[in-house]
Short mmCIF file of C-alpha atoms in Angstrom, two decimals:
data_model
loop_
_atom_site.label_atom_id
_atom_site.label_comp_id
_atom_site.label_asym_id
_atom_site.label_seq_id
_atom_site.Cartn_x
_atom_site.Cartn_y
_atom_site.Cartn_z
CA UNK A 973 113.01 185.20 76.53
CA UNK A 974 109.97 185.69 74.50
CA UNK A 975 106.70 184.38 75.93
CA UNK A 976 106.56 181.41 73.62
CA UNK A 977 109.95 180.50 73.97
CA UNK A 978 109.26 180.59 77.88
CA UNK A 979 106.33 178.06 77.11
CA UNK A 980 108.11 175.93 75.03
CA UNK A 981 110.74 175.68 77.80
CA UNK A 982 108.25 174.49 80.15
CA UNK A 983 107.39 178.16 81.84
CA UNK A 984 103.97 178.44 83.38
CA UNK A 985 101.84 181.43 83.25
CA UNK A 986 98.59 182.37 85.82
CA UNK A 987 98.00 180.81 89.12
CA UNK A 988 99.88 177.66 90.16
CA UNK A 989 97.38 174.71 90.97
CA UNK A 990 97.50 173.00 94.12
CA UNK A 991 97.90 169.33 94.15
CA UNK A 992 96.49 166.88 96.43
CA UNK A 993 99.55 166.87 98.85
CA UNK A 994 99.43 170.74 99.09
CA UNK A 995 95.89 170.89 99.91
CA UNK A 996 96.35 167.90 102.72
CA UNK A 997 99.62 169.76 103.87
CA UNK A 998 97.46 173.22 104.09
CA UNK A 999 94.42 171.16 105.76
CA UNK A 1000 96.86 169.91 108.65
CA UNK A 1001 98.64 173.56 109.05
CA UNK A 1002 95.23 175.14 109.48
CA UNK A 1003 92.99 172.21 110.63
CA UNK A 1004 94.83 171.51 113.66
CA UNK A 1005 95.35 175.26 115.37
CA UNK A 1006 91.43 175.80 114.49
CA UNK A 1007 90.61 172.47 116.28
CA UNK A 1008 92.62 173.14 119.34
CA UNK A 1009 90.97 176.71 119.41
CA UNK A 1010 87.70 175.65 119.17
CA UNK A 1011 88.14 172.61 121.72
CA UNK A 1012 90.29 174.77 124.32
CA UNK A 1013 88.96 178.20 123.69
CA UNK A 1014 85.15 178.20 122.23
CA UNK A 1015 84.09 175.14 123.10
CA UNK A 1016 84.30 175.85 126.99
CA UNK A 1017 83.37 179.75 125.97
CA UNK A 1018 80.12 178.38 124.61
CA UNK A 1019 79.57 175.68 127.27
CA UNK A 1020 80.12 178.42 130.12
CA UNK A 1021 77.42 180.50 128.24
CA UNK A 1022 74.83 177.48 128.19
CA UNK A 1023 75.54 176.67 131.59
CA UNK A 1024 75.23 179.91 133.28
CA UNK A 1025 71.28 179.51 132.48
CA UNK A 1026 71.17 176.42 134.31
CA UNK A 1027 71.72 174.96 138.10
CA UNK A 1028 74.29 172.18 138.13
CA UNK A 1029 76.81 170.93 141.03
CA UNK A 1030 79.05 169.21 138.44
CA UNK A 1031 77.62 165.56 139.62
CA UNK A 1032 74.06 165.94 139.68
CA UNK A 1033 71.16 166.45 137.08
CA UNK A 1034 71.55 169.80 134.93
CA UNK A 1035 68.48 171.64 135.68
CA UNK A 1036 67.45 174.77 133.74
CA UNK A 1037 66.36 177.94 135.59
CA UNK A 1038 66.84 181.00 133.20
CA UNK A 1039 68.06 184.09 134.50
CA UNK A 1040 67.60 183.48 137.94
CA UNK A 1041 71.89 183.22 138.14
CA UNK A 1042 72.01 186.58 136.75
CA UNK A 1043 69.37 188.19 138.92
CA UNK A 1044 70.72 186.44 142.24
CA UNK A 1045 74.48 187.66 140.76
CA UNK A 1046 73.45 191.11 140.46
CA UNK A 1047 70.95 191.42 143.55
CA UNK A 1048 71.92 188.99 146.15
CA UNK A 1049 75.65 188.38 145.98
CA UNK A 1050 77.34 190.91 147.81
CA UNK A 1051 80.88 190.12 146.57
CA UNK A 1052 79.97 190.84 142.99
CA UNK A 1053 79.81 194.77 142.92
CA UNK A 1054 83.02 194.98 144.65
CA UNK A 1055 84.78 192.72 142.21
CA UNK A 1056 82.98 194.60 139.38
CA UNK A 1057 84.60 198.03 140.74
CA UNK A 1058 88.09 196.52 141.55
CA UNK A 1059 88.30 195.20 138.06
CA UNK A 1060 87.27 198.57 136.17
CA UNK A 1061 89.90 199.92 138.72
CA UNK A 1062 92.43 197.55 137.44
CA UNK A 1063 91.63 198.58 133.76
CA UNK A 1064 91.86 202.39 134.72
CA UNK A 1065 94.86 202.10 136.21
CA UNK A 1066 96.91 199.83 133.81
CA UNK A 1067 95.37 202.01 131.16
CA UNK A 1068 95.88 205.49 132.22
CA UNK A 1069 99.08 205.15 134.64
CA UNK A 1070 101.12 202.15 133.54
CA UNK A 1071 100.55 202.15 129.68
CA UNK A 1072 101.40 205.66 129.34
CA UNK A 1073 104.63 205.37 131.88
CA UNK A 1074 105.72 202.47 129.62
CA UNK A 1075 105.19 204.48 126.19
CA UNK A 1076 107.26 207.36 128.12
CA UNK A 1077 109.94 205.09 128.72
CA UNK A 1078 109.89 203.83 125.53
CA UNK A 1079 110.39 207.15 123.99
CA UNK A 1080 112.98 207.95 126.29
CA UNK A 1081 114.98 204.79 125.43
CA UNK A 1082 114.21 205.37 121.58
CA UNK A 1083 116.18 208.71 121.76
CA UNK A 1084 119.32 206.71 122.60
CA UNK A 1085 120.05 207.62 126.11
CA UNK A 1086 122.99 206.23 127.84
CA UNK A 1087 123.03 203.00 129.05
CA UNK A 1088 119.57 202.39 127.28
CA UNK A 1089 120.35 198.41 126.95
CA UNK A 1090 120.82 198.48 130.56
CA UNK A 1091 117.45 200.22 130.94
CA UNK A 1092 115.47 198.19 128.50
CA UNK A 1093 116.70 194.80 130.17
CA UNK A 1094 115.87 195.91 133.43
CA UNK A 1095 112.62 197.40 133.09
CA UNK A 1096 111.66 194.44 130.76
CA UNK A 1097 112.97 192.10 133.23
CA UNK A 1098 109.59 191.58 135.68
CA UNK A 1099 107.43 190.84 132.45
CA UNK A 1100 109.15 187.03 132.51
CA UNK A 1101 107.78 186.59 135.92
CA UNK A 1102 104.06 185.62 136.45
CA UNK A 1103 101.71 187.50 138.37
CA UNK A 1104 101.90 184.64 141.33
CA UNK A 1105 105.49 185.58 141.62
CA UNK A 1106 104.71 189.03 141.30
CA UNK A 1107 102.45 188.52 144.30
CA UNK A 1108 104.57 186.99 146.47
CA UNK A 1109 106.78 189.85 145.55
CA UNK A 1110 104.61 192.36 146.69
CA UNK A 1111 104.15 190.20 150.10
CA UNK A 1112 107.80 190.80 150.80
CA UNK A 1113 107.67 194.36 150.21
CA UNK A 1114 104.17 195.30 151.66
CA UNK A 1115 104.01 192.79 154.47
CA UNK A 1116 103.11 194.16 157.83
CA UNK A 1117 105.80 192.85 160.09
CA UNK A 1118 108.75 191.85 158.04
CA UNK A 1119 108.01 193.68 154.58
CA UNK A 1120 110.78 195.89 153.06
CA UNK A 1121 108.47 198.96 152.62
CA UNK A 1122 107.85 199.15 156.62
CA UNK A 1123 111.72 198.80 157.38
CA UNK A 1124 112.62 201.70 155.11
CA UNK A 1125 109.89 203.73 156.24
CA UNK A 1126 110.67 202.93 159.92
CA UNK A 1127 107.49 201.92 161.19
CA UNK A 1128 108.44 199.41 163.78
CA UNK A 1129 106.11 200.36 166.51
CA UNK A 1130 103.23 201.27 164.61
CA UNK A 1131 103.74 199.33 160.92
CA UNK A 1132 101.47 199.77 158.43
CA UNK A 1133 99.38 196.95 157.32
CA UNK A 1134 99.38 197.60 153.79
CA UNK A 1135 97.85 194.44 152.38
CA UNK A 1136 95.74 193.85 155.06
CA UNK A 1137 93.80 197.25 155.05
CA UNK A 1138 91.06 197.01 152.37
CA UNK A 1139 91.58 200.82 151.84
CA UNK A 1140 95.07 200.33 150.86
CA UNK A 1141 95.95 196.68 149.50
CA UNK A 1142 94.45 197.39 146.18
CA UNK A 1143 96.65 200.05 145.61
CA UNK A 1144 99.79 198.12 146.79
CA UNK A 1145 98.63 195.33 144.23
CA UNK A 1146 98.18 197.83 141.43
CA UNK A 1147 101.34 199.01 141.78
CA UNK A 1148 103.01 195.76 141.74
CA UNK A 1149 100.86 194.57 138.64
CA UNK A 1150 102.02 197.93 136.77
CA UNK A 1151 105.47 197.11 137.70
CA UNK A 1152 105.10 193.86 135.55
CA UNK A 1153 102.71 195.60 132.66
CA UNK A 1154 104.89 198.89 132.37
CA UNK A 1155 107.89 197.02 130.57
CA UNK A 1156 105.74 194.75 128.21
CA UNK A 1157 104.13 198.07 127.29
CA UNK A 1158 107.55 199.73 126.72
CA UNK A 1159 108.67 196.95 124.44
CA UNK A 1160 105.96 196.87 122.52
CA UNK A 1161 106.18 200.81 121.95
CA UNK A 1162 109.78 200.52 121.74
CA UNK A 1163 109.38 198.16 118.67
CA UNK A 1164 106.90 200.47 117.01
CA UNK A 1165 109.36 203.51 117.30
CA UNK A 1166 111.99 201.86 115.73
CA UNK A 1167 109.84 201.04 112.42
CA UNK A 1168 108.56 204.77 112.37
CA UNK A 1169 110.12 206.68 109.17
CA UNK A 1170 112.89 209.29 110.17
CA UNK A 1171 112.06 211.49 107.17
CA UNK A 1172 108.33 212.34 108.58
CA UNK A 1173 110.00 213.48 111.83
CA UNK A 1174 112.90 215.47 109.77
CA UNK A 1175 109.92 216.94 107.75
CA UNK A 1176 108.25 217.94 110.86
CA UNK A 1177 110.94 219.85 112.37
CA UNK A 1178 111.49 221.51 108.99
CA UNK A 1179 107.92 222.84 109.09
CA UNK A 1180 108.78 224.15 112.47
CA UNK A 1181 107.16 221.52 114.85
CA UNK A 1182 108.76 221.12 118.24
CA UNK A 1183 109.39 217.30 119.54
CA UNK A 1184 106.00 217.13 121.61
CA UNK A 1185 104.10 218.27 118.46
CA UNK A 1186 106.08 215.80 116.01
CA UNK A 1187 105.30 213.09 118.64
CA UNK A 1188 101.56 213.66 119.03
CA UNK A 1189 100.94 214.71 115.40
CA UNK A 1190 103.24 212.53 113.50
CA UNK A 1191 104.64 209.62 115.45
CA UNK A 1192 101.99 208.62 117.66
CA UNK A 1193 99.27 208.21 114.69
CA UNK A 1194 101.74 206.10 113.01
CA UNK A 1195 101.72 203.79 115.94
CA UNK A 1196 98.21 202.92 115.51
CA UNK A 1197 98.60 199.46 115.10
CA UNK A 1198 100.53 199.06 118.40
CA UNK A 1199 98.06 200.80 120.30
CA UNK A 1200 95.12 198.34 119.22
CA UNK A 1201 97.83 195.86 120.30
CA UNK A 1202 98.36 197.31 123.76
CA UNK A 1203 94.72 197.87 124.32
CA UNK A 1204 93.75 194.42 124.03
CA UNK A 1205 96.61 193.57 125.94
CA UNK A 1206 95.86 195.75 128.81
CA UNK A 1207 92.12 195.03 128.69
CA UNK A 1208 92.65 191.12 129.07
CA UNK A 1209 95.50 192.06 131.79
CA UNK A 1210 93.14 193.68 133.90
CA UNK A 1211 90.16 191.56 133.52
CA UNK A 1212 91.91 188.36 133.84
CA UNK A 1213 94.07 188.98 137.04
CA UNK A 1214 94.03 186.39 139.26
CA UNK A 1215 97.11 184.92 140.16
CA UNK A 1216 98.73 188.12 142.09
CA UNK A 1217 95.38 188.70 144.74
CA UNK A 1218 95.02 184.83 145.06
CA UNK A 1219 98.75 184.66 145.93
CA UNK A 1220 98.06 187.30 148.76
CA UNK A 1221 94.96 186.81 150.30
CA UNK A 1222 93.16 184.54 147.98
CA UNK A 1223 91.11 187.52 146.76
CA UNK A 1224 89.33 188.65 149.64
CA UNK A 1225 89.30 191.34 151.90
CA UNK A 1226 89.33 194.46 149.58
CA UNK A 1227 91.06 192.48 146.41
CA UNK A 1228 87.86 190.80 145.12
CA UNK A 1229 87.89 190.29 141.47
CA UNK A 1230 85.38 188.40 139.02
CA UNK A 1231 88.16 185.85 138.04
CA UNK A 1232 88.42 184.88 141.65
CA UNK A 1233 84.71 184.85 142.11
CA UNK A 1234 84.62 182.11 139.04
CA UNK A 1235 86.95 179.91 140.78
CA UNK A 1236 85.15 180.14 143.82
CA UNK A 1237 82.12 179.23 142.80
CA UNK A 1238 83.08 176.48 139.84
CA UNK A 1239 85.75 174.61 141.80
CA UNK A 1240 85.29 175.91 145.47
CA UNK A 1241 83.19 174.24 148.01
CA UNK A 1242 80.19 175.47 146.89
CA UNK A 1243 80.31 173.79 143.41
CA UNK A 1244 77.98 176.10 141.86
CA UNK A 1245 79.11 175.57 138.05
CA UNK A 1246 76.01 177.27 136.95
CA UNK A 1247 76.21 180.24 138.71
CA UNK A 1248 80.33 180.42 138.31
CA UNK A 1249 79.57 180.47 134.66
CA UNK A 1250 77.13 183.41 134.95
CA UNK A 1251 80.09 185.20 136.23
CA UNK A 1252 82.28 184.07 133.65
CA UNK A 1253 80.13 185.29 131.30
CA UNK A 1254 79.88 188.63 132.78
CA UNK A 1255 83.23 189.09 132.43
CA UNK A 1256 83.64 187.78 128.61
CA UNK A 1257 81.04 190.44 128.20
CA UNK A 1258 83.04 193.49 129.88
CA UNK A 1259 86.15 192.28 128.11
CA UNK A 1260 84.67 191.85 124.77
CA UNK A 1261 82.68 195.30 125.07
CA UNK A 1262 85.78 197.27 125.45
CA UNK A 1263 87.98 195.65 122.73
CA UNK A 1264 84.91 195.37 120.13
CA UNK A 1265 84.43 199.29 120.83
CA UNK A 1266 87.66 200.42 120.45
CA UNK A 1267 88.56 198.23 117.36
CA UNK A 1268 85.48 199.47 115.68
CA UNK A 1269 86.63 203.25 116.25
CA UNK A 1270 90.15 202.16 115.09
CA UNK A 1271 88.67 200.67 111.95
CA UNK A 1272 86.46 203.82 111.05
CA UNK A 1273 89.42 205.96 111.73
CA UNK A 1274 91.48 203.94 109.11
CA UNK A 1275 88.65 204.25 106.81
CA UNK A 1276 88.32 208.06 106.93
CA UNK A 1277 92.11 208.54 106.93
#
């Protein structure tokens, strides 16, 4: 139909103008989530940053103390550095052990092994459990007197205290957390592998590339968006860990974490809200440091590519 005829018939060209009703709907659909995000996320975050420079017990007057909370945290608070070490250990273990293992499982299942649906469902099943439930399961497995592991090993006369020994319990908890994290990573990478163009693999095979070379030079670079998601999730899972250690021994005796210190100081008997907020700010800074650094590198890599 000619353009003039289309215009006479009522056809429109150019961008459509939003009516008042459209703008109202868009405002509601965007405004409510943004408002909820500001109230529940950024509001408490900014409040914690401000309170970290004060001394407050939640009832009396708020007293400005400057950087005293941070100085006491770094120099005069014994649980702080063990908690930092444990959080970094969580990050290293999930990032260097659980995440690659989840990627390996995704690759094996994507190749179409027998009973792949069964393996996929079984490995993913722990993901639906909360870390608190995983902590209770860890107690059933690693308990000193009635644990399944000591029963299997036959250590009845001299059972190993897997969760009571501070040299062992952190590793047992990491294994339990990795059990859950691996399934999450596997599903993410499996979805990414399904979207990889098969012609790229075929072209690499024609050029003489082996399976390992094809994966690292062709497949893995195409999974860059999934890598970003997995890294962010891994950092968040490692640094926000709380439920599992609190379910086992309230985050003490070798299982100290920054999230536990935040809870103990803010809602514990001490009620040191300013000091607990300082711990929370340190945890936020560490989290953003890892995530922002990686995202900047990824964005630079995309621009160069």
